CSV table of C-alpha atoms and ligand atoms in Angstrom, one decimal:
chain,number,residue,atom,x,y,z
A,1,UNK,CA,-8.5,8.5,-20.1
A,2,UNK,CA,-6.8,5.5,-21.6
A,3,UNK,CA,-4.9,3.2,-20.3
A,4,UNK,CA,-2.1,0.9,-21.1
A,5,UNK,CA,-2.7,-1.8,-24.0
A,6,UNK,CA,-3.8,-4.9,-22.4
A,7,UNK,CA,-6.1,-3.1,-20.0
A,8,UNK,CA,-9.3,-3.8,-21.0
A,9,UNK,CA,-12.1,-2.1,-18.9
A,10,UNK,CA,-15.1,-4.8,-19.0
A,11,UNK,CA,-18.1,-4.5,-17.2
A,12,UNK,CA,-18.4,-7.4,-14.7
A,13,UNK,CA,-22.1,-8.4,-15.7
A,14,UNK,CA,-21.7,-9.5,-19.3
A,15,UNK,CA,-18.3,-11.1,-18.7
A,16,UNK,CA,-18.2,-12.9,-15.6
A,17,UNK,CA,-20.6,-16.4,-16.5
A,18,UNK,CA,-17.4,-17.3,-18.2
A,19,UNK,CA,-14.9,-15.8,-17.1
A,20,UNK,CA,-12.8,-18.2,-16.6
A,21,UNK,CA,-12.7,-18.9,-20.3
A,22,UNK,CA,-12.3,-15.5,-21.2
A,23,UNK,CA,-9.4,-14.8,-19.5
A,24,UNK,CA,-6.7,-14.0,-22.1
A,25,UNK,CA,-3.4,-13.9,-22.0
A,26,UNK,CA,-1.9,-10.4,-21.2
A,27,UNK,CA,-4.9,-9.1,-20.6
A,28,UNK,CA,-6.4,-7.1,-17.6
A,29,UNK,CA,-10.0,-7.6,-16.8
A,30,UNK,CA,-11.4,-4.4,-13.9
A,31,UNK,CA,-14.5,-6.2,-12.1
A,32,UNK,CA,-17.1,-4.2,-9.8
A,33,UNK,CA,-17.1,-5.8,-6.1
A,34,UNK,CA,-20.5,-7.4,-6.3
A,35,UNK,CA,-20.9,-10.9,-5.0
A,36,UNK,CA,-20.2,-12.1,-8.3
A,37,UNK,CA,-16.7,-11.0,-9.3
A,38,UNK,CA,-15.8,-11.9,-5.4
A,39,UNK,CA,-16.6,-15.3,-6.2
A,40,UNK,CA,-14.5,-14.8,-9.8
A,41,UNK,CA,-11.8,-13.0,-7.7
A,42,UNK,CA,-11.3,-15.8,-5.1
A,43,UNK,CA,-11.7,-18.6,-7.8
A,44,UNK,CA,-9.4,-17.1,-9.7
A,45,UNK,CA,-6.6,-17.2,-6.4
A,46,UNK,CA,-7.6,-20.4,-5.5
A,47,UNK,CA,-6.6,-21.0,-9.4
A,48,UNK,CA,-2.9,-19.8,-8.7
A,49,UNK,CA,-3.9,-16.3,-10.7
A,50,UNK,CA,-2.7,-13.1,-9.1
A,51,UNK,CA,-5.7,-10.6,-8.8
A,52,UNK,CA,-5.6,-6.1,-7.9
A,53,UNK,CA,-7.9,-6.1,-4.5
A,54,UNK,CA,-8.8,-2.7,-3.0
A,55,UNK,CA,-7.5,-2.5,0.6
A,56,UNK,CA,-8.6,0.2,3.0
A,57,UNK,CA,-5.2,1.9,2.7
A,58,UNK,CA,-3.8,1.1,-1.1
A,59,UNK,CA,-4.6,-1.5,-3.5
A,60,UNK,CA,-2.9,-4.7,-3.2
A,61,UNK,CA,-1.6,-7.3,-5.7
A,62,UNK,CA,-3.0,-10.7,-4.0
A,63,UNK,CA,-2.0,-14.3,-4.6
A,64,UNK,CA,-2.6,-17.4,-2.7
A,65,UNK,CA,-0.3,-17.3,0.5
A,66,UNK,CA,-0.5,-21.1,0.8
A,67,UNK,CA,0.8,-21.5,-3.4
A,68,UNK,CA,4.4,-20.9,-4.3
A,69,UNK,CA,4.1,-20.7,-7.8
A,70,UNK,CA,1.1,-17.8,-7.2
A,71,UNK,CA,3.4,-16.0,-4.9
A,72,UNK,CA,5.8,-16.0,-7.5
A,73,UNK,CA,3.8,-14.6,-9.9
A,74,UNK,CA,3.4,-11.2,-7.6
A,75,UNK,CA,7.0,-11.0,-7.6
A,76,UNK,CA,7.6,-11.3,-11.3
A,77,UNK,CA,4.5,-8.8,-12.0
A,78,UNK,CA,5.9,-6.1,-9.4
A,79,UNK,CA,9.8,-6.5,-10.5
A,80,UNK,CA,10.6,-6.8,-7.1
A,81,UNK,CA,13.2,-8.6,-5.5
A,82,UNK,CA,12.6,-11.8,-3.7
A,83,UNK,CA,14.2,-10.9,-0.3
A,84,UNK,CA,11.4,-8.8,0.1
A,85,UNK,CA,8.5,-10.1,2.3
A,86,UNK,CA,5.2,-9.9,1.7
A,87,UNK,CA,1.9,-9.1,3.7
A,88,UNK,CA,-0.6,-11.9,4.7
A,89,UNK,CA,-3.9,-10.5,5.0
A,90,UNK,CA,-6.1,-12.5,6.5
A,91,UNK,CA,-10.1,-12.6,6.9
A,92,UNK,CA,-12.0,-12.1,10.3
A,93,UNK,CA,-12.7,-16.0,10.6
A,94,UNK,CA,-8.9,-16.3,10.0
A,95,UNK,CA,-6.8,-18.4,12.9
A,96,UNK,CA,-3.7,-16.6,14.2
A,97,UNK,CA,-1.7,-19.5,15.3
A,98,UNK,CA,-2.4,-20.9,11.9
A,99,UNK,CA,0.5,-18.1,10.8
A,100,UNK,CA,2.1,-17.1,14.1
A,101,UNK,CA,4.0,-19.6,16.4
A,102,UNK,CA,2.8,-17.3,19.3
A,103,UNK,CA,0.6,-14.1,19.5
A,104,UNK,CA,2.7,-11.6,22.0
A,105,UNK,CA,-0.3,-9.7,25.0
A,106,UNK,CA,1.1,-6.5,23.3
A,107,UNK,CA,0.5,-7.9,19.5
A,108,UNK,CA,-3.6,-8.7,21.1
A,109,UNK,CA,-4.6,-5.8,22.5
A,110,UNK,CA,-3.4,-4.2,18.9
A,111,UNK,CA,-5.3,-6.3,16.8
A,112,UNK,CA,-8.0,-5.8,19.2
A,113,UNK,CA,-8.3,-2.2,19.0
A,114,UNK,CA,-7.3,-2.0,15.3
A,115,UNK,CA,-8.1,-4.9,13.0
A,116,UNK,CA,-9.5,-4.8,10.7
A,117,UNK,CA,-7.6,-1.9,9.5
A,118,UNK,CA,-5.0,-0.2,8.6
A,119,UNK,CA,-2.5,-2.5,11.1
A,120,UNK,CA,0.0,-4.9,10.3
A,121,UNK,CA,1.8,-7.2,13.2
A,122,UNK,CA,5.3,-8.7,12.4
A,123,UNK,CA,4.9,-11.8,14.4
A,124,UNK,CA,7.1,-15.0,14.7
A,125,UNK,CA,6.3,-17.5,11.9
A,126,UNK,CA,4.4,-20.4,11.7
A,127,UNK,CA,6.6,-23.2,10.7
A,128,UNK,CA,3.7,-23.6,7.5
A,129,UNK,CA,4.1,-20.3,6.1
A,130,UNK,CA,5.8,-20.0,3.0
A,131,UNK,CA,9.3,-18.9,2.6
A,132,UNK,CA,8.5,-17.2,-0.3
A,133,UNK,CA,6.1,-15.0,1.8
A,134,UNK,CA,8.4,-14.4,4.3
A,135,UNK,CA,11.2,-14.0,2.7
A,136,UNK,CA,13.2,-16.9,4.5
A,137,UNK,CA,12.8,-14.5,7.8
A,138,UNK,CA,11.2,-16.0,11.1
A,139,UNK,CA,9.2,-13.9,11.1
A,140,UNK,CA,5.4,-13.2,9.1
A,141,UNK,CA,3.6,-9.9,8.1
A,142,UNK,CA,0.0,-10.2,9.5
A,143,UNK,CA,-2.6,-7.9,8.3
A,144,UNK,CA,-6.8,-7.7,8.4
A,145,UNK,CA,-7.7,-5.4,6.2
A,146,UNK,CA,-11.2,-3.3,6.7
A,147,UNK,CA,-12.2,-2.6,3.5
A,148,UNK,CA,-15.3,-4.4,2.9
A,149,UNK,CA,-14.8,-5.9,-0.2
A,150,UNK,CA,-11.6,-7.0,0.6
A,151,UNK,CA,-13.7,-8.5,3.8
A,152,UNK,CA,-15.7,-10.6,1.6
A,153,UNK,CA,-13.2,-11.7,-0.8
A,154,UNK,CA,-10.9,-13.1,2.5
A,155,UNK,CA,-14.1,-15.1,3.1
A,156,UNK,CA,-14.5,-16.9,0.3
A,157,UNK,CA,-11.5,-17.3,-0.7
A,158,UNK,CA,-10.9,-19.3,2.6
A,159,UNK,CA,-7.4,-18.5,2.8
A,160,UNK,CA,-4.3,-16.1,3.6
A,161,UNK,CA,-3.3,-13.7,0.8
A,162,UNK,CA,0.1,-12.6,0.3
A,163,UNK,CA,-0.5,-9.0,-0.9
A,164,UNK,CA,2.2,-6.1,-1.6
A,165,UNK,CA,1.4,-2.7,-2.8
A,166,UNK,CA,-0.1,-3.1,-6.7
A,167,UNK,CA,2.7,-1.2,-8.0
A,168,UNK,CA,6.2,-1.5,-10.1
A,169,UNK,CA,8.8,-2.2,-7.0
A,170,UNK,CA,9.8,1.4,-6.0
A,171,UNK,CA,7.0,3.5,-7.5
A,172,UNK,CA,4.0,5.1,-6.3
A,173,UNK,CA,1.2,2.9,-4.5
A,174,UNK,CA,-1.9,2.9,-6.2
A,175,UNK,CA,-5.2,4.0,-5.0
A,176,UNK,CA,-7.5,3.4,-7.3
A,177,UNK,CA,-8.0,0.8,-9.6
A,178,UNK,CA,-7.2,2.4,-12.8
A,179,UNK,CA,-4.1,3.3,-10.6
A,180,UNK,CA,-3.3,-0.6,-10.6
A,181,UNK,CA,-3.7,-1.5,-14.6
A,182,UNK,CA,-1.7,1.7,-15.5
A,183,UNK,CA,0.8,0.6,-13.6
A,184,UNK,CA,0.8,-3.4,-13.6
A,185,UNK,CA,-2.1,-4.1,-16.5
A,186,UNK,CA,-1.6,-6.9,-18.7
A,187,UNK,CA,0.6,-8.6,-16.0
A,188,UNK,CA,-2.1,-9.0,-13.5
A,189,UNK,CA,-5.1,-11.3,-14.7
A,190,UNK,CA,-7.9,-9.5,-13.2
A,191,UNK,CA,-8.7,-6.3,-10.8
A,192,UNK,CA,-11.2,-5.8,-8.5
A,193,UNK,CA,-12.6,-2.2,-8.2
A,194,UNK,CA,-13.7,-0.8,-4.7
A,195,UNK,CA,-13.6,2.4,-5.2
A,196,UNK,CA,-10.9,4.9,-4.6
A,197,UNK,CA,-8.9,4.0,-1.0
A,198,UNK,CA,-10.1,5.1,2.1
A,199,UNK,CA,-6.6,5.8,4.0
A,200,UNK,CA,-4.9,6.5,1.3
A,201,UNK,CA,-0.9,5.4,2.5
A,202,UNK,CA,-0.4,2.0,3.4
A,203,UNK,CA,-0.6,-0.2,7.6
A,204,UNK,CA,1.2,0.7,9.9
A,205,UNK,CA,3.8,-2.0,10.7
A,206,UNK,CA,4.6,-3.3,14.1
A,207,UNK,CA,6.9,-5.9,15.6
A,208,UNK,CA,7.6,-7.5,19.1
A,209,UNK,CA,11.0,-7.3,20.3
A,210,UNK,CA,10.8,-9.0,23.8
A,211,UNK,CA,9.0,-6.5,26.1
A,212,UNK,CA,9.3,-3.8,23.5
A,213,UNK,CA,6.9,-2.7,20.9
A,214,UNK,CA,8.3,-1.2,17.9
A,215,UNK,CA,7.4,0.6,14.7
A,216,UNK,CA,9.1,-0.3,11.5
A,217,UNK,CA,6.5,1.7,9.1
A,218,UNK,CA,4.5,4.5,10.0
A,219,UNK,CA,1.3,4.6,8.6
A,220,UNK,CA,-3.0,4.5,8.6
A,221,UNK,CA,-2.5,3.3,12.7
A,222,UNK,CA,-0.8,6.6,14.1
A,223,UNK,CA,1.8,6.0,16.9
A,224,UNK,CA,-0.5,8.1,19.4
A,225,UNK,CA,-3.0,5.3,18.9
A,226,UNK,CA,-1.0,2.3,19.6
A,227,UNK,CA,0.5,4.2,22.6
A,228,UNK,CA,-3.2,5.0,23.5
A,229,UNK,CA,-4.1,1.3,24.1
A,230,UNK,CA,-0.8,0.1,25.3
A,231,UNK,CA,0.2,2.4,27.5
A,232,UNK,CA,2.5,5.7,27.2
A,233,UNK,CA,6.1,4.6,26.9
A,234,UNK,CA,5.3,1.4,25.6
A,235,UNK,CA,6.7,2.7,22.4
A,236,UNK,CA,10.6,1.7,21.6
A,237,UNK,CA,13.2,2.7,19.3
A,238,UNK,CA,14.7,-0.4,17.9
A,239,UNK,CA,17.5,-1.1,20.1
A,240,UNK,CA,19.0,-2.8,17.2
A,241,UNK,CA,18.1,-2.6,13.2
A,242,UNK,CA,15.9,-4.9,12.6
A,243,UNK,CA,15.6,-6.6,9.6
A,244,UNK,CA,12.8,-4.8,7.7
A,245,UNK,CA,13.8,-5.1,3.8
A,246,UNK,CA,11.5,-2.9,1.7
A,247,UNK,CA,12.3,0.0,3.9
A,248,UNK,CA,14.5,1.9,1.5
A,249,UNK,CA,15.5,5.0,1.4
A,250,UNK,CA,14.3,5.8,-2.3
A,251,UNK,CA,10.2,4.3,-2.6
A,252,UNK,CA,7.1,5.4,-3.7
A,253,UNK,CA,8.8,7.9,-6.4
A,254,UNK,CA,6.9,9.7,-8.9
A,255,UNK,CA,9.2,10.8,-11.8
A,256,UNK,CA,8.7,14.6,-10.8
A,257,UNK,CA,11.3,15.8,-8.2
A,258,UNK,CA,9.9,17.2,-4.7
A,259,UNK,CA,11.1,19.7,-2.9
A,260,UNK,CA,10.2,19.1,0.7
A,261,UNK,CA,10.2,22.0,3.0
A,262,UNK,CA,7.9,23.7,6.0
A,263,UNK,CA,4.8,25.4,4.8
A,264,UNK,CA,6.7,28.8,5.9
A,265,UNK,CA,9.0,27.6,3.2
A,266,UNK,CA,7.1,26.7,0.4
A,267,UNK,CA,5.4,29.7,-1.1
A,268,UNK,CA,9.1,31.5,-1.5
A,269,UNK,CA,10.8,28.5,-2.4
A,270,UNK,CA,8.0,27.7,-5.3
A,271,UNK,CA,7.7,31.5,-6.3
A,272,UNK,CA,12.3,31.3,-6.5
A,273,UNK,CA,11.5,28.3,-8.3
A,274,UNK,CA,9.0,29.9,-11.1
A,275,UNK,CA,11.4,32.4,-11.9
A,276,UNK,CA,13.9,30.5,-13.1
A,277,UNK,CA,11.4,29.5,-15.3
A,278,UNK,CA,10.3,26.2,-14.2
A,279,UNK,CA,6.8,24.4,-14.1
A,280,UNK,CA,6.1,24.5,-10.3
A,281,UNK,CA,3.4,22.8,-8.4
A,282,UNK,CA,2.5,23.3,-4.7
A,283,UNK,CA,1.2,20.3,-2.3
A,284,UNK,CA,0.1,21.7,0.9
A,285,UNK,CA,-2.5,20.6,3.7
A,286,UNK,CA,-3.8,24.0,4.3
A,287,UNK,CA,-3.9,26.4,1.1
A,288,UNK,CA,-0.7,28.1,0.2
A,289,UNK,CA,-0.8,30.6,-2.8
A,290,UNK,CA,1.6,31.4,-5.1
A,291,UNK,CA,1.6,33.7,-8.5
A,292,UNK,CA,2.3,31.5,-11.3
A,293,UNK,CA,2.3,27.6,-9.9
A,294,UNK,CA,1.3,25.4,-12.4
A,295,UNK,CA,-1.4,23.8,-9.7
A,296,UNK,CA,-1.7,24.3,-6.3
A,297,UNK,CA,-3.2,21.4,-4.3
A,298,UNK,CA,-4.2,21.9,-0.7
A,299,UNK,CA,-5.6,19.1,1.3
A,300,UNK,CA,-8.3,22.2,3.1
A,301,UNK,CA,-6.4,21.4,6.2
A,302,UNK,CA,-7.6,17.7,7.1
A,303,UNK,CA,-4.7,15.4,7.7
A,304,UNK,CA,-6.6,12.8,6.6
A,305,UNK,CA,-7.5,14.0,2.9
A,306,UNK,CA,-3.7,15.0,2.8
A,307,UNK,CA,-3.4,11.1,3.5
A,308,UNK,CA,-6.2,10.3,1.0
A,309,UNK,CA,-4.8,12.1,-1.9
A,310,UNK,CA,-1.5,12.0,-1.6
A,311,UNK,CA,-0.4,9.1,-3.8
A,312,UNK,CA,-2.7,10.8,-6.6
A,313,UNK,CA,-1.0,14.5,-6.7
A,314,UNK,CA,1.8,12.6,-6.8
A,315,UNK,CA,0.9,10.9,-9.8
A,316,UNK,CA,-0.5,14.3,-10.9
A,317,UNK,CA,2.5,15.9,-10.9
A,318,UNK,CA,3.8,13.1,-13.3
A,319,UNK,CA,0.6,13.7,-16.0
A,320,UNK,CA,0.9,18.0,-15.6
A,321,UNK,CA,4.7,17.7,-16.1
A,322,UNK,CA,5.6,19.2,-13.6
A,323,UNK,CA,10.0,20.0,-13.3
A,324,UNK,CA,9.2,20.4,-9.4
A,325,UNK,CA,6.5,19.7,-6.9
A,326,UNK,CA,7.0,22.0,-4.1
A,327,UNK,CA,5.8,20.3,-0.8
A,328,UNK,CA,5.0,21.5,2.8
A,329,UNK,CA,5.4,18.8,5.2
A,330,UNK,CA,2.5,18.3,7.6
A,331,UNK,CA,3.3,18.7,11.2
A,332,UNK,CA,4.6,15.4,12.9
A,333,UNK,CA,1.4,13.7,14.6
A,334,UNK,CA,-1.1,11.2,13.4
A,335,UNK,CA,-1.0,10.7,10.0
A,336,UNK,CA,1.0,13.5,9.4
A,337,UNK,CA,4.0,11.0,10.7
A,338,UNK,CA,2.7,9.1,7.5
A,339,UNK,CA,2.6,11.7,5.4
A,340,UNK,CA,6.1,12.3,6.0
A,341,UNK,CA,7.7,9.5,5.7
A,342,UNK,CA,6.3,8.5,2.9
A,343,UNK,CA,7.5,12.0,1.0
A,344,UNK,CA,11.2,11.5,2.5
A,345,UNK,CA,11.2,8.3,0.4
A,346,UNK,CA,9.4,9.7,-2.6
A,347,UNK,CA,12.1,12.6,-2.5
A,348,UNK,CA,15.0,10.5,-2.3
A,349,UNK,CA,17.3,10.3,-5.3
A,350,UNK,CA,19.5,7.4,-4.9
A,351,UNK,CA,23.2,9.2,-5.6
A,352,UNK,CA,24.1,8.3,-9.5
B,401,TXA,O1,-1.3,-1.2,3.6
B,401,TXA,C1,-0.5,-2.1,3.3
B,401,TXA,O2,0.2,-2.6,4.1
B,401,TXA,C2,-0.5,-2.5,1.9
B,401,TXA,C3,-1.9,-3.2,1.6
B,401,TXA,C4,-1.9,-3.8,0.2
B,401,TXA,O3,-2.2,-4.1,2.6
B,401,TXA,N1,0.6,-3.4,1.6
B,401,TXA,C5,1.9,-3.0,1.5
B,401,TXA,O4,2.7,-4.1,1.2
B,401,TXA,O5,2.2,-1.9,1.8
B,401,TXA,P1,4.2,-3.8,0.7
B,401,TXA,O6,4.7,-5.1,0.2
B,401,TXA,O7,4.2,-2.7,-0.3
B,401,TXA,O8,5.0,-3.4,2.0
B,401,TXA,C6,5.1,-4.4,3.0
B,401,TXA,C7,6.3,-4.2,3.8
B,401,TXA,C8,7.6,-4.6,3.1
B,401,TXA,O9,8.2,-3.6,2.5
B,401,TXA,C9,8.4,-5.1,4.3
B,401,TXA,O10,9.3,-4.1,4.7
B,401,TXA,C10,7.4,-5.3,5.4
B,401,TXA,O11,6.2,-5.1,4.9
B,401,TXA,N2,7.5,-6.7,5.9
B,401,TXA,C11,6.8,-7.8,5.4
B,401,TXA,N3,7.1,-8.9,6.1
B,401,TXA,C12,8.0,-8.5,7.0
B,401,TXA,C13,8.6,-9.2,8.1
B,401,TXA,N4,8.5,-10.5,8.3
B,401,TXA,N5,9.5,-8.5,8.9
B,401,TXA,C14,9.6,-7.2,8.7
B,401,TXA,N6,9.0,-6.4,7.7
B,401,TXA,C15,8.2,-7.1,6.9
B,402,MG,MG1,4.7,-1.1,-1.4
């Protein structure tokens, strides 16, 4: 495989003594997540650089939360639009109220039972936090991420980081770190590599509206689970929109078009497809056959490797050309709710 010019993939052991000096303009450097390029990673953030972190769910484009300029940077790298907040993620050793003017019982017993992981709490903000971050809302996105290396990283770095998705604004999130130079490389200075994300889409994101707990993003937290600890019914529908910008209609689009359908649906809607002559490939959790796909890609009917994979066959379906990518929704529950959502917005085609 090759990637973009200005990725350049270089082993952390005979680069990182001096680093720093090597950095180069426009260049991408891909680190392991030994102590070593953790140390390089957080120097490099506490040096206003923006670096690719793995996450549990996607990899994440990090910048100092406390530096303006640094936060910029992610914005201009991403092409994203500055009304759009951002995720704080925060280490273990991390203070709440140094980010949230209060910390709701409901918004607790969350980050109780889920952090770190795949969780993120909308809370009110603390007067401190940047409006660049935020967006100019009162509000912050609060996150602790699981993955370990991310763990260490928020540790010695000391700090919150303001991390979006590592991807162009609109586009597939990435899930591996070769993921995060093909899409962003030469814009971002360096990129740690921790393997291939666990969860696979991104937090699930909560916010407090009075008594009432509500879900603006499904994802890696399913809503049975945060009913689980707070109680059944705890679980409102906004009672008015709230202000969640970033929740488009169109997002995470691979170039290929998707057909979305039930998995009763998809082996005669790919096999119509075929015969008018078109490149068809088939995304399904359990296996779903059909004479003359181009692929067929079947998640052997665990919702979670359907989680795991998805953003790759999406990407997939880009690289094998596909004219359509014929998908069966998984049902409705866990991460299937995910899952779904997630394809809605990849399937979306703005109207031209
Ligand atoms: O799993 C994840 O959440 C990943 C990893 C990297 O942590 N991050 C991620 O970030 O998905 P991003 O920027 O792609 O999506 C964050 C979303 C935004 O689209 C926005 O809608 C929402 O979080 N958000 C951030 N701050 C908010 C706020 N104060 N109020 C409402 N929504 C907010
Ligand atoms: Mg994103």
């Amino acid at each position: 495989m090759t990637l973009d010019d200005g990725v350049t993939g270089i082993g952390a052991d005979r680069r990182l003594g001096n680093a720093h000096r090597d950095l180069r303009r426009g260049q991408t450097e891909v680190v392991d997540a030994s102590d070593r390029s953790i140390r390089l990673a957080a120097s490099l953030l506490q040096a206003g650089h923006i670096v690719g972190i793995p996450t549990e769910t996607v990899y994440g484009l990090a910048a100092d939360a406390a530096n303006p300029d640094a936060v910029a940077r992610v914005f201009l790298a991403k092409g994203r639009p500055s009304e759009h907040p951002l995720i704080v993620h925060l280490g273990q050793e991390a203070n709440l109220s140094d980010w949230a003017l209060r910390v709701p019982p409901q918004a607790s017993r969350l980050a109780d039972a889920f952090w770190p992981g795949p969780l993120t709490l909308v809370l009110d903000r603390h007067p401190s936090v940047l409006d660049a971050v935020t967006g100019g809302q009162d509000t912050v996105a609060l996150r602790m991420p699981a993955h370990p290396a991310a763990q260490r990283l928020l540790r010695v770095f000391g700090g919150g980081l303001a991390a979006p998705s590592a991807n162009l604004f609109g586009r597939v999130s990435p899930t591996t770190a070769y993921d995060v130079c093909a899409a962003l490389g030469g814009a971002v200075d360096l990129v740690v590599d921790g393997g291939p994300c666990e969860v696979g889409v991104e937090s699930t994101i909560v916010a407090f509206e009075g008594e009432d707990v509500v879900i603006l993003r499904p994802g890696g937290v399913s809503s049975e689970a945060i009913a689980g600890v707070l109680g059944r019914g705890a679980l409102a529908t906004a009672r008015r929109a709230l202000r969640a910008p970033g929740m488009l209609a169109s997002h995470y689009a691979p170039a290929t078009m998707l057909e979305l359908c039930s998995s009763g649906d998809a082996g005669p809607l790919a096999a119509e497809l075929i015969s008018t002559g078109r490149r068809v490939g088939v995304l399904s959790l359990t296996r779903i056959e059909v004479l003359g796909a181009a692929v067929a890609w079947d998640a052997g009917g665990e919702m979670a490797v359907f989680a795991r994979s998805l953003y790759q066959r999406l990407r997939q379906a880009d690289d094998e050309r596909l004219d359509v990518l014929v998908v069966a929704l998984p049902p409705d529950t866990g991460l299937g709710t995910a899952i779904r959502d997630r394809l809605r917005r990849a399937a979306h085609r703005p109207p031209s």
